[in-house]
Tab-separated table of C-alpha atoms in Angstrom:
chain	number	residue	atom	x	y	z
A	1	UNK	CA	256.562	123.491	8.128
A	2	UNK	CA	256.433	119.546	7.024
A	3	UNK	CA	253.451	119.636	5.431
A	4	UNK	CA	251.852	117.591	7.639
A	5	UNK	CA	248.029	117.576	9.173
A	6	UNK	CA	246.961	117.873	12.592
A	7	UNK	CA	245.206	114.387	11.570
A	8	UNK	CA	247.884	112.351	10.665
A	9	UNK	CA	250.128	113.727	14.195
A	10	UNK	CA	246.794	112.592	16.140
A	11	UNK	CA	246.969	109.187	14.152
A	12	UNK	CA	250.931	109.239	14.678
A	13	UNK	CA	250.157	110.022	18.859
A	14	UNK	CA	247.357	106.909	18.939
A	15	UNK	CA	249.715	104.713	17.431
A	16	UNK	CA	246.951	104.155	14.349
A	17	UNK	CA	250.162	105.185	11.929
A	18	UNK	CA	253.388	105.857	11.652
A	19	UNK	CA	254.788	108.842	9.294
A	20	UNK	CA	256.675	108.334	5.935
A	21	UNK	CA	260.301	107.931	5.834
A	22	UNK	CA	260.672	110.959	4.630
A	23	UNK	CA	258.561	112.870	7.254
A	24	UNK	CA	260.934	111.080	9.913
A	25	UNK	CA	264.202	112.070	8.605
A	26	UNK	CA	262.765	115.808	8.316
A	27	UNK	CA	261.625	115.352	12.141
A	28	UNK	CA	265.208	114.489	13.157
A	29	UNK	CA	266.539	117.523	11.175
A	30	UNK	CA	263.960	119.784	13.003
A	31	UNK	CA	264.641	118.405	16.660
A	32	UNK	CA	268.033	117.943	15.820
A	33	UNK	CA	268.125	114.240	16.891
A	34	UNK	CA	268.774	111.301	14.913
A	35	UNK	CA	266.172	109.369	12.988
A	36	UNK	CA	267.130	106.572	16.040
A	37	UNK	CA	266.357	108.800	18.693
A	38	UNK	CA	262.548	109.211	17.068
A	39	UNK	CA	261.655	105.262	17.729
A	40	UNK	CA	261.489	104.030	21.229
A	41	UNK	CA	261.048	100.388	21.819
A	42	UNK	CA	257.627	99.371	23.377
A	43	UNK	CA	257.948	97.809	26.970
A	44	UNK	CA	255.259	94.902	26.067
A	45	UNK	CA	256.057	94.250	22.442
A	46	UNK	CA	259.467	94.744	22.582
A	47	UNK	CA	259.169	96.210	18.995
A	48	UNK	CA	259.972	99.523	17.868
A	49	UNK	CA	257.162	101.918	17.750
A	50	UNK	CA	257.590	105.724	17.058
A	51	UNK	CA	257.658	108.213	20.097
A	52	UNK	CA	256.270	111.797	18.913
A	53	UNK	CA	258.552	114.398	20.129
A	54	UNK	CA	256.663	117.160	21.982
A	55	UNK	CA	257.663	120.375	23.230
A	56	UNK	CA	257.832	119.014	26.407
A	57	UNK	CA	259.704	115.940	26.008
A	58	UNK	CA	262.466	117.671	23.503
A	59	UNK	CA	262.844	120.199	26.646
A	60	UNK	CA	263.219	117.275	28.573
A	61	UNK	CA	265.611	116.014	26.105
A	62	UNK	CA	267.840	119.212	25.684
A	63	UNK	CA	267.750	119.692	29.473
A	64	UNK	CA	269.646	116.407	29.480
A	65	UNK	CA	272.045	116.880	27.004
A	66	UNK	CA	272.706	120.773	28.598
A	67	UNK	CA	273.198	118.908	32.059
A	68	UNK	CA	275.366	116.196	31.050
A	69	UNK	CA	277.884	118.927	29.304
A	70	UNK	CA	277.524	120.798	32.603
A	71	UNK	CA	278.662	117.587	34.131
A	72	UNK	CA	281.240	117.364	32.140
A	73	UNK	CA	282.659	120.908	32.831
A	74	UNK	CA	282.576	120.742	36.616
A	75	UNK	CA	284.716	116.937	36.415
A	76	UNK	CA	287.553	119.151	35.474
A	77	UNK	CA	287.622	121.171	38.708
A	78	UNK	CA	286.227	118.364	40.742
A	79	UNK	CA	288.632	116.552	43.110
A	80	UNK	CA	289.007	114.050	45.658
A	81	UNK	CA	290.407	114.323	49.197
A	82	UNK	CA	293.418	112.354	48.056
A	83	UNK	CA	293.895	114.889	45.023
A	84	UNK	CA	293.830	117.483	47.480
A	85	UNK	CA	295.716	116.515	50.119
A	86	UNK	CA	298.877	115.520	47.321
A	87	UNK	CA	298.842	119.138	45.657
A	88	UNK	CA	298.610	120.613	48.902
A	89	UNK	CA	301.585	118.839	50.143
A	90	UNK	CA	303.505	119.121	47.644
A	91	UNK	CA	302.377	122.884	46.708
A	92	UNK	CA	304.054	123.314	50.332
A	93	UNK	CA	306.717	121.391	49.774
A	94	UNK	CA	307.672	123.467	46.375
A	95	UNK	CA	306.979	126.908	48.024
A	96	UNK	CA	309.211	125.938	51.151
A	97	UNK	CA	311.831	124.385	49.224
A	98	UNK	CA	312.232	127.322	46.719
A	99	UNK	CA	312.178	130.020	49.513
A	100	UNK	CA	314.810	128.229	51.503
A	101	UNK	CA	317.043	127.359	48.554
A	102	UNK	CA	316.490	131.284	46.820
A	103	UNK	CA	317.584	132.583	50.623
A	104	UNK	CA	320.182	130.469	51.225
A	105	UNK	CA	321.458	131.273	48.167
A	106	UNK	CA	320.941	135.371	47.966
A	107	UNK	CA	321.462	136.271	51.364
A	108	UNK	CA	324.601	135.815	53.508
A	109	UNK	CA	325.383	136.091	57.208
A	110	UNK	CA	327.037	139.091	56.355
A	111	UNK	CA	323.955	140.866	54.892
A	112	UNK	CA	322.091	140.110	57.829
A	113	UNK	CA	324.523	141.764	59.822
A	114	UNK	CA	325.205	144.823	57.568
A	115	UNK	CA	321.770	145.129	55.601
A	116	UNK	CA	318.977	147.438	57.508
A	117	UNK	CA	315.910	145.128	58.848
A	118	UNK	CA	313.620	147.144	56.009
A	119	UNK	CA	316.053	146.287	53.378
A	120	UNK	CA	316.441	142.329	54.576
A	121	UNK	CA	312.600	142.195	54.999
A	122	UNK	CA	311.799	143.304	51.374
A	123	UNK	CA	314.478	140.593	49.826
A	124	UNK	CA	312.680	138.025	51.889
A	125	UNK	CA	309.228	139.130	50.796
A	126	UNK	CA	310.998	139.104	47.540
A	127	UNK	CA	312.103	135.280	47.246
A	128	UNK	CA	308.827	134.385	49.149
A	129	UNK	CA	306.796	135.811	45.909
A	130	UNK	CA	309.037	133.809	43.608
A	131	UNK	CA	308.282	130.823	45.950
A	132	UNK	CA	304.646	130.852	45.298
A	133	UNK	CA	304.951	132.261	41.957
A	134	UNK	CA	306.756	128.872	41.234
A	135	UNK	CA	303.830	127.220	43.100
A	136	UNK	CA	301.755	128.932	40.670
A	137	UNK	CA	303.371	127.829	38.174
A	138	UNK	CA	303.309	124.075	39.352
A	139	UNK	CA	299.376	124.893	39.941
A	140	UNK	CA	298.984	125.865	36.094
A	141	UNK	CA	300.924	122.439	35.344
A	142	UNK	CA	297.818	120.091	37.384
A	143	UNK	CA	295.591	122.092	36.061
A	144	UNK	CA	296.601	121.912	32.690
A	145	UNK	CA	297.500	118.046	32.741
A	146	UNK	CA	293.293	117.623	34.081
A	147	UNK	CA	292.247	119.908	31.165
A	148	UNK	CA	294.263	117.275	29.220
A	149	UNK	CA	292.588	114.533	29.818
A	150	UNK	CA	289.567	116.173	28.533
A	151	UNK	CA	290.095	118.000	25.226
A	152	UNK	CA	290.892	116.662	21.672
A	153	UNK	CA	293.326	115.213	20.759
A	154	UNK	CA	293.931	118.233	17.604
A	155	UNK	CA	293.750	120.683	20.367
A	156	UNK	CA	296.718	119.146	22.473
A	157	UNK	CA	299.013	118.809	19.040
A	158	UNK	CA	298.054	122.998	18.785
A	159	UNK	CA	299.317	122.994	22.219
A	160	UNK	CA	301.867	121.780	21.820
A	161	UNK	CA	303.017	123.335	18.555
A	162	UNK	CA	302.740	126.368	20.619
A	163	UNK	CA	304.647	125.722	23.568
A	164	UNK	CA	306.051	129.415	24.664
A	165	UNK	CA	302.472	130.549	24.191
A	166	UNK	CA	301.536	127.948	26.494
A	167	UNK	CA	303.862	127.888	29.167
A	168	UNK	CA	303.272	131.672	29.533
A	169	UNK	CA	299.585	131.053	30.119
A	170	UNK	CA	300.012	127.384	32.295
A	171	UNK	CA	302.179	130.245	34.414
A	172	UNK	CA	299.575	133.189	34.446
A	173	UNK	CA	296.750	130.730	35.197
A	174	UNK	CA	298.788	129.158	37.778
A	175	UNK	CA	299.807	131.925	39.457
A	176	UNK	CA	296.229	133.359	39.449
A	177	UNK	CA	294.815	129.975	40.343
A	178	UNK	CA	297.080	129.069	43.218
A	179	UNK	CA	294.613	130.715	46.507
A	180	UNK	CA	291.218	129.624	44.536
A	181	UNK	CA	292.819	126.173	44.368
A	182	UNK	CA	293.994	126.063	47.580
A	183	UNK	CA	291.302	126.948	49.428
A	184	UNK	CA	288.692	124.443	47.267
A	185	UNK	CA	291.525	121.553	47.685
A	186	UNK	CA	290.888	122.642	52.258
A	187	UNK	CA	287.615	122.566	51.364
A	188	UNK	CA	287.570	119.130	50.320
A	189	UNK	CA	289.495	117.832	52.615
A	190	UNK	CA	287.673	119.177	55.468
A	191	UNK	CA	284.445	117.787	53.758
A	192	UNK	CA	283.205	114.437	55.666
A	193	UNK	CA	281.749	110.906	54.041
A	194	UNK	CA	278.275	112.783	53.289
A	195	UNK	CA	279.726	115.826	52.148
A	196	UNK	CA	279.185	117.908	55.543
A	197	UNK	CA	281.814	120.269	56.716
A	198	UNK	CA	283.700	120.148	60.197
């Protein structure tokens, strides 16, 4: 493929030579690495020396790059105990306040009185649904704000530039998300110091 003998990769692996320039920077093209990456620095020496890539160390090397982008993705649905404890107050606080507000404000005294229990049961389940669908919707919001934090800048201009499209979806995530999130954010907080549950 390089054009290159088995006898000059043995005198490459000894350390009795080191390839051309041009045999390097077609080495970094094949392993997809940079020429950089190719040359380790000798612990002794303290002078660059060229480390042969081998099928075992660029599996080592693309199991680290696959694991740090793993990393990466799980840091946006990681949080802490303090995280979890604020949405979860204040996830209550927005479902409660809602409810009340949508009740106090749709049903009168005089309903209860008149309306059968079926009917007043249904408005109630009613305005409870818009409660948490407006938790849902503030759900969508943190979750949206931590995918923030990790995406480029170009993408959050697009965002932004298409702001009906994405407050419909911040709301349809939300309101999907809300019970998942709730129940990893009890989770969390139930977790102890060394990451043992109650």
């Amino acid at each position: 493929m390089l054009g290159v003998t088995n006898k000059s990769v043995s005198k490459w692996e000894t350390g009795a030579a080191i390839p051309r320039t041009n045999t390097l920077v077609q080495l970094a093209e094949v392993f997809n690495v940079s020429v950089d990456e190719l040359f380790v620095e000798d612990e002794e020496t303290k002078t660059p020396t060229v480390q042969i890539i081998t099928a075992s160390s660029l599996d080592d090397m693309m199991n680290e790059k696959l694991s740090a982008e793993k990393d990466k993705r799980k840091a946006i649905i990681q949080i802490s105990k303090k995280e979890a404890k604020l949405y979860l107050a204040l996830l209550l606080v927005i479902v409660l306040a809602v409810f009340i507000v949508t009740v106090v404000m749709n049903i009168s005294l005089e309903d209860v009185m008149t309306d059968e229990p079926l009917t007043l049961l249904k408005d109630l389940l009613f305005w409870l649904f818009f409660a948490v669908s407006i938790g849902g919707i503030y759900t969508g919001i943190v979750a949206f704000a931590r995918l923030l934090k990790r995406i480029p800048l170009i993408a959050t201009v697009v965002l932004v530039f298409v702001f009906p499209i994405t407050i419909t979806l911040i709301a349809s995530f939300g309101i999907c998300l809300i019970f998942p999130v709730c129940l990893k954010c009890i989770k969390v907080i139930k977790e102890d110091n060394n990451g043992a549950l109650y």
